[in-house]
Amino acid sequence: MFTTVEESTLEEKTTDHGGTLMPPVEIVVVAHDPDEWFKETLGSFAVQNYPNLLVTILSTGPVDQIEEIVSEYLPNSEIHQVDSDHGIGRNLNAVLLREEHPAFYLFCHHDVSLAPDAVRLMVEESFRSNASIIGPKVVNWERPNELLDVGYGMDKLGHPISRIEKGELDQEQYDAVSEVFVVSTTATLVRADLFVALGGFDEAMGMVGEDVDLCWRAKLAGAKVLVVPLAIARHREELGSYQVGDSKMLNRERHRVRTVLSNYGPLHSFLVIPQAFLFSILQGLSGLLAGNFSRLKIFFRAWGWNFLRLKSLFERRKRIKDLRQVPDSLVRSIQVGGIAPIKRLFATVGNGLNSTEISRSRFHLFLQEIRSGPSRVSLSFLITALIVFVFGSRHLITRTVPVVGDLVPFNLGVRESFDLWFSNFWQTGIGYEGTHPTALGVIGVLGVIFWGSMGLLRLVLTLGMIPIGVLGVWFFLKPFGSAWVKTTGALIYFVAPVSYHSLVSGSWDGLILFGCLPWALMFLGRASKSSPFGSIGGSAGALSYESDIFREVLTFGFLLGLILSFSPLTVVVVIVTMVLLCVGSIIAGWPLGLNRMAFIICMSSILACVLNLPWILDNFVTDVSWTSIFHTRSPAFKSVDVLGALRLSTEAGENSILGWGFPALAFVPMLLARGERWAWAVRGWTLYLGGVAAIWVGGMGYLPMVLPRAEVLLVPSALGLAVASAMGVGALQRDLQSFRLGWRQLIPVTAVAAITLVVLPILGSSFSGDWGMPDDQLDDVLSYQEEDDVNSRVLWVGDDDVLTPIGQQFNEGFTIAVTSNLHSSFLDRWQPPQRSVNDLLLETLNLALNNGTTNLGRLLAPFGITDVVLVERSSPLPSKGLVVEIPESIKLALSRQLDLAKTEIAPGVDRYRNLSSLGFASFVEGDSMIEREFRTYASGSQQVFVSALTPIDTRGRSYKGMIAPEADLYLAFPYSSSWKVALNGEAVQASPALDWATGFSPKQAGLVELDYETSRKHIFLMVLQCLLWLFAFLSLLRSLAAAKRMTV
Amino acid sequence: MKVTRWPAFCLFAALIIAAIAMEDNNETTPKEQIFERNQALLVGEDTDLSATWYCVSGTVGGSGIADHEILIGNPSNSPANSTIIVIPVLAPKQLTTDDGVMGGDEKPETLQLTSVTTEVTTPERSMTSITLSEIEGVNGEYAAAFIQSDVGSLIVEHRLSGLVGTSQAPCASNASVEWNFASGTTRTGVREIISVFNPFPDNAVLDIAFTADGRTRRPEAYSGLVLPPGNLLPIDITDVVTLAATVGARVETRIGRIIAERMILFGDEFQPLGLSTEIGSPSLSQLWAFPGGFDTDFPSSVVIYNPSTSSEAEVDVEIILDIETGSYIEPISIRIKPGSSEEVLFGQRDENTEETYALDASSRIPRGIPYWVVVRSLNKVPIVSERSIISSPNSSKTSGSNLGTDFSGREHFAIATNGEGELAILHPADDRLTLVHIYAYSQGQVYESQVFEVSAKSRKIIDLRQLGIPNNSVLRIVSSEPVSIERYLGSEVEGEWSRLPVAGSSLVQLEIEPPNYE
C-alpha cells in the first residue's frame, strides 16, 4: 500500500504559504503545433493561485518558437523537445527520467485553460480524500456552460463510459466530488510517486486510451480516482493531424484491447478476454450492415497489432502482477455492468432533445443512421445484390459447383497438397520431374485456413470470385467519395454477364480475372497517384491512403504472386490494363504518374515471379510459348463479333438489345464529366474498347496464337464500363449542375433507362438457381466406368474449352492432355512443360490421323496410355453445356484402329480402351524395350506379354510385383534415376527404354519393389520457397499495419 | 484542368466504326473443304508405319462362284512385307422356309473356320497376286482377307473370277459404322450376297435394312445381329428380299465397326451375265458424280437411294455433255421418299424385258455425244447413288453395279493386270484447268505418261492401251488439282466402271458448282 498523502508530502520540499505547507505541483504540457490560443493556456497557468507551481513544456516542434511564446507568460518554465510521433503518453513519460520528482504532476493538454483556482482545489481534494488521480470538470472553451468531461465509468471490456451526454449543459448537476474509474489526460493531477510506481503511461499506446489504462492500473495499485467539479478547465478539443478518421478509432480499439489483455489477472482474463474477442467480431460484422467495412478492418488490425506484440503484453502483465494490491473482483465491482456500446444502443436519450426524440432509443437512431444519407444507397445495393446473388446461386451453394471446363474439383486434402508440392513427381501428363505449381502450396495453406473444408474453399475460389470482384470495384471507387458512384460501379460490374458466362462455360481463368482485376486496378490507381488516389491531375480523395512505394510494391506483388500461381493469364491482363490506362490518359489529356506506376508494376511483377520462381523456372522458362499462358484453345470455336462484344455478349449469335444499356450508361460521363471523373471515364472506355479490340483481333486471325474465350477478354471491358458508368453517375451528381439548362438535363432519364436494361437480364438469370450452369458433369458419366487404377493413363482429346485438363495443341487446334485417371482432379489444371516425349506422342497421333497405322494402341502403350477419351461437350446431355465438335477426321482416325475398343459413354463422349496397353508400370516379356529406339518398336509386330505391377500407394509412386527371369520392368516415365528398384532386396540399375522411358532389366526372377524418391535438393528448394512466402507475408502485414489514410 | 472532349469522341467512334467495317469485309477466300466423312479407299504415305486392307467378298471353294484373288501393289521404293490373314467360313444357314418366306427372327449362323495366316513380299514398284484358295490350309466356302503391311502406301484390290464372269475392285482400307448399297437386285437369275466382316477385337452389333419396291424392310433376323471379333458373315440377300428389281441396303452398327462388301452374280454357268463386286459407301453424300458416263447402247441407269427415315430427298440428275451443242439438257428432278430409291434410265431399254423405269432420260440425250452425270441432292438430304447395267441374255453387254464417286483427290491409284481399260478423269472445279500425270510401276520399273490437260468442269477419257501400260502394273495418277476418277476394266462386252483408291493426304470434298442455265 502507498503511504497517505499527508505522510508522503511531509517528506517533500514544502512551501510556507499563509501558514500552510503547499506541496510542489508541476504542470506538464505537450505542445504540438499550437496556435494563438496557446497563449491563453499559458496565461491560465501563470495566474494560478497555487504558489508552489512549476511548468514544463514539452514541444514537438522547434524549441525556439515555443520559448518565445512561453517566456512571455512563464519565464521560469522548462522547455524540452519531444518527438511528435511518440504520442502524448510516451512524451509525458519524459518526466520519469528525472531523479527528483515533485509531489504532483498535472498533465495537461496544450488547448486547456485552467480556472485560477483549479490546481489548488485539486491538490486540496487530494489531501482531503486521499486520492491519487484527480481530474477537473472540463467544459467547452467557447461555451463554458457546455460540459465536456466529468470523469468516466468503465465496463468490463475497457470501454470508458462518459457520465454526461454530448452537448449537456452545466447546471451544477455534477458539482459534487465523485469517485470515477477514469479521468482523461485533458487535465489530470497525478501523485508523482504513484506515477513513478506505475511506470507512467504505457508507451506502446502512445495516445488515445492511455488515460484509461493509467487509471485502471492505479485502481489495481489501490489508488483512488476522483473528479473535483469545482476545479474547472476549458478545453478547445483541437485535433492534431494524427488524430483523425480511422486512426483514432483504431488506436482506441487496439489500446482498449491491450488494456483488457494485460490488466486482468489469470481468472478474469480467462472469463473476459473471449467475451472481448467475440464482441469485437460482432462489432466488426455489424459495420457491414451499414456498408461500413472499416469496423471489420479495425477489428483485424487491432487484434493483429496486439498479437504481434505478445512479448510486450506478457512483460506488462508481469509488471502489473507485481503492482497489484486490489483483486480483480473488487475492480469488477466498481466497473459498470454490461457492455457499454450495447447499453448505449438501447439507452434513452437524455436532455437537450425534444419530447419525441426523448422517447426514442439509441437503437432507433442507429437504424435511422443506416436508413438515411449515403449509407442508405450502399446498404440497399449490398442487401439487394446479396439477395439476388444468393438466390441466383442457391443450387451452387447448397449442392456444388459442377466440374465443368477447367473448374477442377478440389479433391486434394491439405496434407496431400503439401505432400505433392514438396515432391517433384508429377502425376499428370506423361510423367515429369520438376516443381509443382505454387498453387498446390497456396491451396494447402488456404485449406488450413478453411479447416480442411476444400469444398467451401472451391466455392469461394470459383463462385466467390464474383462478389470479390464486385467488392474490388466498390473499394476502387471509394476515394471518389460518393456512395452513388460506388454503388453504380459495383452494380454494373455485378450485372455484367461475363462472370456468369465464365461460370457456365467453366472458365476459371475468367472468374479469377473477374475477381482480381478490380483490385489490381485499385493498386494501379494508387501507384499512378492519379486523382483521387493521389494528387496528380486533381486533389486526393478523403479516403485515399498515404503513398508508400515499399508497401504498394509489397501488397501488389504479393497479390500478383497469388494470382500468378493460379492464372498466369490474369497477370498478363493486369499488365495490359496498365498500358490501357496510360493510353486512356493520353486520350483524355489527363496526367498520370506513369513512371511511378510502371516502376511499381515492374517491381510487383518481379516479386510475384520471385514468389513463384521454382515453378516458373521449371515450367515457363523451359517451355516459352503463348500456349503455356493462353492454353491451347481451338480457332474452330466461333468467337463473338464486334457488335456482340460491344454489348458484353459472350456467345456468338446472341442478339439481345438489352446489352446496349452498358455502353449507353458509360457514355454519360463522356458528355458531362469534368475533372478526375472525365479522366477515369476515358480510361474506363479505353479498357472497354481494349477488350472489344482483343475480340476483334482474335476474330480476324491477325495473331499467331488463339486468344482466350470471350468471357475472359471481356472482363477488362466489363470493368471499364463499370468505372465509366460510375463516373457518369458522379458527373450527374456534381457536373450536370455546372451546365446551363438544355438537352443535358435529359441525360439522367437515359441513364435510368440504361440501368434498367442491364439489370433485367441478371434478374431473369437468377431464377435458374445456378446461373445456367450445367446440372450434369462429365465425372458423373465417367463414374460409371470401372474403378480408377493408378497404373492407368488417359489421353483426352477435345477442345481446350471443354476439356478439364490443360493440355498441348494437337492437329487443327485441338487439345490433347494426359491424366492419370478418368475422373477430373485438381492437378489436371496444370500439365508439365512440353518436352521431346510430347512431340513423340503428337507424332504418333498424327500418324494415326494420316492413316499411317491401324495399331495406334500399340504405339500409345509405351506412353502408359490405357484409354483415349474424345470429349465434345463440357457436360453430358441433357445439360446444355458448351459443344465443340471434334473434326470427323480425328474420329475416323481412331475408329480405324484395330486395337482400340470403342465405348460410347454418352453422346459427345467416347472412350477407346487400349487393348495393347502396358499401363504405367509393367513387366514386359517377348519384345525387349530396354535401350531400344521407339521407332523400331513401333514398326515391329512382335507380340508382347504384359503383366502390371501392383500399386502400393494412391499417388503412383510405389509398386511391387513378381518378375519372370526374361522379363523387363518398363515404366512409362521419362528416364530418371529417382526410381529405385530392389529385386529381392538388391538394387537394380535403371536404363533408358524406347528413347525416353525408364526401364530395368534384372535378368532374374523375384520380388520387385519400385519406389520414387524425391531428391533432398528439391525439398530444400521448396523449404526456401515457403520461407520466402512467409517472409513476404509477414512484411506485408507489418507494412499494412503502418498504412495511414491521407488527411485533407 | 480543362476537359477537351473531341479527341476521345473521334478516336473511340473511329475505332468502333473501323472494326465493324473491317469485320464485315473479312470474308474468307474459298478453300478446298477437308473431307470429313469416312472413306473406304484410302492409300497411305510411304512414311506410314503400316497399311491395312480388308477384302471381304469372294469364295475359296465349293462351287467356285467367285474365286478370291488378292492383288497387292507396291509403288514404294522398298519391298512390302505383308501378312495376309484369311478368314474362311462355311455358308450360312438358309433363312427361308419351304414356302419361300423369310425365316422369322432366327439369326443367321455361319461356321467360322480357322483363319490362316501367310506372309507375302511384294517387291518395290511392282505388284503381286495371290489366290486365297491356293494358300495352304484355307478351306470353306467364303473367305475374307485381312492384309497388313509394313509399307504405308500399299494398294490392294481383289479380283473375283467365276462361272458368270470376272470382277475387279479395290478392297477397303477402313471400317465403318455404316455401309450403303443403292443398286442391288434379287431379280430372277440373280444372286446378291453382302459379306460383313468384323476385324476388331470387340463384338459388333448390327442392323440391316433393305429397300425394295418402295418400302423398307427390317428383318428381325438382321436386327441386333451380333458379329463376334474376327468373324465373317456372308448374307445371301436373295433369301431375304425375294425377286426385287432394285434392292437398296443399309448396314448400320449399334456397337463396333465393320466392313461390308456386296457381290452380285448375274445368270448362271449356262447363261453367264456378269459378276460384280463393290465395297459399299461408308457414308452418304449430297453429291455423286459418274465421270465414266453411261452407255447409251445398253440399258444402263443410275439408282439413287435415300436411306433417311424421315426426310424426302429432292434430287437433280444433271447430264453434262462433253461437247457443247448450244442447248443445255434440263436436269431430271426427282423426289425420293424416305427409305426408298429411284432409277433413271440412260441407255436403251431392252425390248426383250418387261422392265419398267419411272424416269427415262435417254430421249433427252443427243445420240453420239458422250456425257457424264452428276447426282445432286438439292435439299441437302444425303443419298447414295450407283450405276447399274442390267443386261439380258440377248444383250451383248454383261451386267454390273458400281457406286459413283463422292470425293476427289490429287493422287489416285489402281492396279492394272493388263494394259487395257480406260480412265475417266473428271475435273470438278469451274475456274481452272488441271494437269494430269500417269505413272505406271511394274516389275521395279517406273513408266511415265505425257501430261494431260483437263479443262475446268469437264472430263477426259484416257485409253490405257494408247499409253502402253505394261501388264501387272500399279498406276499412280497425279493431278495438279483435285479430280475424281473412274476406271473401266474389261472389254466392251464384259467390264465395268469402278472408283479408284485415293491418297489419304490428297483427299478433299467433291465440289461441283450447279449449272447456270440462264
Coordinates of C-alpha atoms in Angstrom, one line a residue, chain B residues 243-485:
Chain B
L243 CA -37.4 -61.1 -106.6
A244 CA -36.9 -57.4 -106.3
A245 CA -35.7 -55.5 -109.4
T246 CA -33.8 -53.0 -107.2
V247 CA -32.7 -53.6 -103.7
G248 CA -31.1 -50.9 -101.6
A249 CA -29.3 -51.9 -98.4
R250 CA -28.0 -50.2 -95.4
V251 CA -25.9 -51.9 -92.8
E252 CA -25.5 -50.0 -89.6
T253 CA -23.8 -50.9 -86.4
R254 CA -25.1 -50.2 -82.9
I255 CA -21.7 -51.1 -81.5
G256 CA -18.4 -51.6 -83.3
R257 CA -17.2 -51.1 -86.8
I258 CA -17.3 -53.5 -89.7
I259 CA -16.6 -53.7 -93.4
A260 CA -19.4 -54.7 -95.8
E261 CA -19.0 -55.7 -99.5
R262 CA -21.5 -56.7 -102.0
M263 CA -21.2 -59.4 -104.6
I264 CA -23.8 -59.9 -107.4
L265 CA -23.9 -62.9 -109.6
F266 CA -25.9 -62.4 -112.8
G267 CA -27.1 -65.5 -114.6
D268 CA -25.6 -68.9 -114.1
E269 CA -23.0 -71.1 -115.6
F270 CA -25.2 -71.9 -118.6
Q271 CA -26.1 -68.3 -119.2
P272 CA -23.4 -66.1 -117.6
L273 CA -24.5 -62.4 -117.5
G274 CA -21.8 -61.0 -115.3
L275 CA -20.2 -60.8 -111.8
S276 CA -19.9 -57.6 -109.9
T277 CA -18.3 -56.8 -106.5
E278 CA -18.3 -53.5 -104.8
I279 CA -17.4 -52.1 -101.4
G280 CA -20.3 -50.2 -100.1
S281 CA -20.3 -46.5 -99.4
P282 CA -19.3 -45.9 -95.7
S283 CA -21.1 -42.6 -95.7
L284 CA -23.8 -40.7 -97.5
S285 CA -23.3 -37.7 -99.7
Q286 CA -25.2 -34.9 -101.2
L287 CA -23.2 -35.1 -104.5
W288 CA -22.3 -38.0 -106.6
A289 CA -20.5 -37.9 -109.9
F290 CA -20.2 -40.5 -112.7
P291 CA -17.2 -39.4 -114.7
G292 CA -17.4 -42.5 -116.9
G293 CA -20.8 -41.6 -118.1
F294 CA -23.4 -44.1 -119.2
D295 CA -23.5 -46.3 -122.2
T296 CA -26.5 -45.3 -124.3
D297 CA -26.4 -48.6 -126.2
F298 CA -27.3 -50.7 -123.2
P299 CA -29.9 -50.5 -120.5
S300 CA -27.8 -48.5 -118.1
S301 CA -29.3 -46.5 -115.3
V302 CA -28.5 -44.5 -112.2
V303 CA -30.1 -45.7 -109.0
I304 CA -30.5 -43.2 -106.2
Y305 CA -31.2 -44.4 -102.7
N306 CA -32.4 -42.2 -99.9
P307 CA -31.9 -44.2 -96.6
S308 CA -33.3 -41.4 -94.4
T309 CA -36.2 -42.5 -92.2
S310 CA -37.8 -39.1 -92.3
S311 CA -36.7 -36.7 -95.0
E312 CA -37.6 -36.7 -98.6
A313 CA -34.8 -36.0 -100.9
E314 CA -35.1 -33.6 -103.8
V315 CA -32.6 -34.7 -106.3
D316 CA -31.4 -33.3 -109.6
V317 CA -29.7 -35.6 -112.1
E318 CA -27.5 -33.4 -114.3
I319 CA -26.4 -34.6 -117.6
I320 CA -23.3 -32.7 -118.9
L321 CA -22.2 -33.2 -122.5
D322 CA -18.6 -33.4 -123.5
I323 CA -19.4 -31.2 -126.5
E324 CA -21.3 -28.0 -126.2
T325 CA -24.3 -28.3 -128.5
G326 CA -25.7 -24.9 -127.9
S327 CA -28.5 -26.0 -125.8
Y328 CA -28.5 -27.5 -122.3
I329 CA -30.1 -30.6 -121.1
E330 CA -32.5 -29.9 -118.4
P331 CA -31.7 -31.8 -115.2
I332 CA -34.0 -34.6 -114.2
S333 CA -35.7 -33.7 -110.9
I334 CA -36.8 -36.5 -108.7
R335 CA -38.3 -36.6 -105.3
I336 CA -37.2 -39.7 -103.4
K337 CA -39.3 -40.7 -100.4
P338 CA -37.5 -41.7 -97.1
G339 CA -36.2 -45.2 -97.2
S340 CA -36.8 -45.7 -101.0
S341 CA -34.9 -45.5 -104.2
E342 CA -35.5 -44.2 -107.7
E343 CA -33.9 -45.2 -111.0
V344 CA -33.2 -43.1 -114.1
L345 CA -32.6 -44.8 -117.3
F346 CA -29.9 -43.5 -119.7
G347 CA -29.3 -46.3 -122.2
Q348 CA -31.7 -48.1 -124.5
R349 CA -34.4 -50.1 -123.0
D350 CA -34.0 -53.8 -123.5
E351 CA -37.1 -54.6 -125.6
N352 CA -37.0 -58.2 -124.5
T353 CA -37.6 -57.5 -120.9
E354 CA -40.6 -56.2 -119.1
E355 CA -38.6 -53.9 -117.1
T356 CA -40.2 -50.5 -116.4
Y357 CA -38.4 -47.4 -115.4
A358 CA -40.0 -44.5 -113.7
L359 CA -37.8 -42.0 -115.5
D360 CA -36.2 -42.3 -118.8
A361 CA -33.6 -39.7 -119.7
S362 CA -32.4 -41.4 -122.9
S363 CA -34.7 -39.3 -125.0
R364 CA -33.1 -36.1 -123.8
I365 CA -29.5 -37.0 -124.7
P366 CA -28.3 -36.3 -128.2
R367 CA -27.2 -39.5 -129.8
G368 CA -23.5 -40.0 -130.3
I369 CA -22.4 -37.2 -127.9
P370 CA -20.6 -38.6 -124.8
Y371 CA -21.7 -37.2 -121.5
W372 CA -21.2 -37.6 -117.8
V373 CA -23.6 -37.3 -114.9
V374 CA -23.9 -35.6 -111.6
V375 CA -26.5 -36.5 -109.0
R376 CA -27.1 -33.7 -106.6
S377 CA -29.4 -33.5 -103.5
L378 CA -30.9 -30.1 -103.6
N379 CA -32.3 -30.1 -100.1
K380 CA -29.1 -31.4 -98.5
V381 CA -30.6 -34.8 -97.7
P382 CA -27.7 -37.2 -98.1
I383 CA -28.1 -40.0 -100.6
V384 CA -26.2 -42.8 -102.2
S385 CA -26.1 -43.3 -105.9
E386 CA -25.0 -46.2 -108.1
R387 CA -24.6 -47.0 -111.8
S388 CA -26.5 -50.2 -112.8
I389 CA -26.4 -52.1 -116.0
I390 CA -28.8 -54.9 -116.3
S391 CA -28.4 -57.0 -119.4
S392 CA -30.5 -59.8 -120.8
P393 CA -29.4 -63.0 -122.4
N394 CA -29.8 -61.3 -125.7
S395 CA -27.6 -58.4 -124.8
S396 CA -24.0 -58.2 -125.8
K397 CA -23.1 -56.4 -122.5
T398 CA -22.7 -58.0 -119.1
S399 CA -24.5 -56.7 -116.0
G400 CA -23.0 -54.9 -113.0
S401 CA -23.4 -52.2 -110.4
N402 CA -21.0 -49.7 -109.0
L403 CA -21.0 -46.6 -106.9
G404 CA -20.3 -43.2 -108.3
T405 CA -17.6 -41.0 -106.8
D406 CA -18.3 -38.6 -103.9
F407 CA -14.8 -37.4 -103.3
S408 CA -11.8 -36.0 -105.2
G409 CA -8.1 -36.0 -104.8
R410 CA -4.8 -35.2 -106.3
E411 CA -3.4 -38.7 -106.3
H412 CA -5.2 -41.9 -107.3
F413 CA -4.0 -45.4 -107.5
A414 CA -5.1 -48.5 -109.5
I415 CA -3.8 -52.0 -110.3
A416 CA -3.9 -53.0 -113.9
T417 CA -3.3 -56.6 -114.6
N418 CA -3.3 -55.9 -118.3
G419 CA -2.8 -52.8 -120.4
E420 CA -6.5 -52.5 -121.3
G421 CA -9.1 -50.2 -119.9
E422 CA -10.0 -46.6 -119.6
L423 CA -9.6 -43.8 -117.1
A424 CA -12.4 -41.2 -116.8
I425 CA -10.9 -38.1 -115.1
L426 CA -13.3 -35.5 -114.0
H427 CA -12.1 -32.1 -113.1
P428 CA -14.8 -30.6 -111.0
A429 CA -13.5 -27.0 -110.5
D430 CA -15.0 -24.4 -112.8
D431 CA -12.3 -21.8 -112.8
R432 CA -9.0 -23.5 -113.6
L433 CA -7.6 -26.5 -115.6
T434 CA -5.7 -29.3 -114.2
L435 CA -2.6 -31.2 -115.4
V436 CA -2.6 -35.0 -115.1
H437 CA 0.3 -37.3 -115.0
I438 CA 0.1 -41.0 -115.0
Y439 CA 2.9 -43.2 -113.7
A440 CA 3.0 -47.0 -114.0
Y441 CA 5.1 -49.1 -111.7
S442 CA 5.8 -52.6 -112.9
Q443 CA 8.5 -55.1 -112.1
G444 CA 10.6 -52.5 -110.4
Q445 CA 10.4 -50.0 -113.3
V446 CA 8.6 -46.7 -113.4
Y447 CA 6.8 -45.6 -116.6
E448 CA 5.6 -42.1 -117.1
S449 CA 3.0 -40.8 -119.4
Q450 CA 2.8 -37.4 -121.1
V451 CA 0.9 -34.7 -119.3
F452 CA -2.8 -34.5 -119.9
E453 CA -4.7 -31.4 -119.6
V454 CA -8.3 -31.4 -118.3
S455 CA -10.3 -28.3 -118.6
A456 CA -12.5 -26.8 -115.9
K457 CA -15.6 -28.7 -115.1
S458 CA -15.1 -31.3 -117.7
R459 CA -13.8 -34.9 -118.0
K460 CA -11.3 -36.7 -120.1
I461 CA -11.3 -40.3 -121.1
I462 CA -7.9 -41.8 -121.4
D463 CA -7.5 -45.1 -123.1
L464 CA -4.8 -47.1 -121.3
R465 CA -3.9 -49.1 -124.4
Q466 CA -2.7 -46.0 -126.1
L467 CA -0.4 -45.3 -123.2
G468 CA 1.2 -48.7 -123.5
I469 CA 0.7 -49.6 -119.9
P470 CA 2.6 -52.8 -119.1
N471 CA 0.8 -55.8 -117.6
N472 CA 0.7 -56.2 -113.8
S473 CA 1.4 -52.6 -113.0
V474 CA 0.5 -50.2 -110.3
L475 CA -1.0 -47.0 -111.7
R476 CA -0.5 -43.7 -109.9
I477 CA -2.5 -40.8 -111.4
V478 CA -1.3 -37.4 -110.1
S479 CA -3.1 -34.2 -110.9
S480 CA -2.4 -30.6 -110.1
E481 CA -6.0 -30.1 -108.9
P482 CA -8.3 -32.4 -107.1
V483 CA -10.1 -34.7 -109.6
S484 CA -12.5 -37.6 -109.5
I485 CA -11.6 -40.7 -111.4

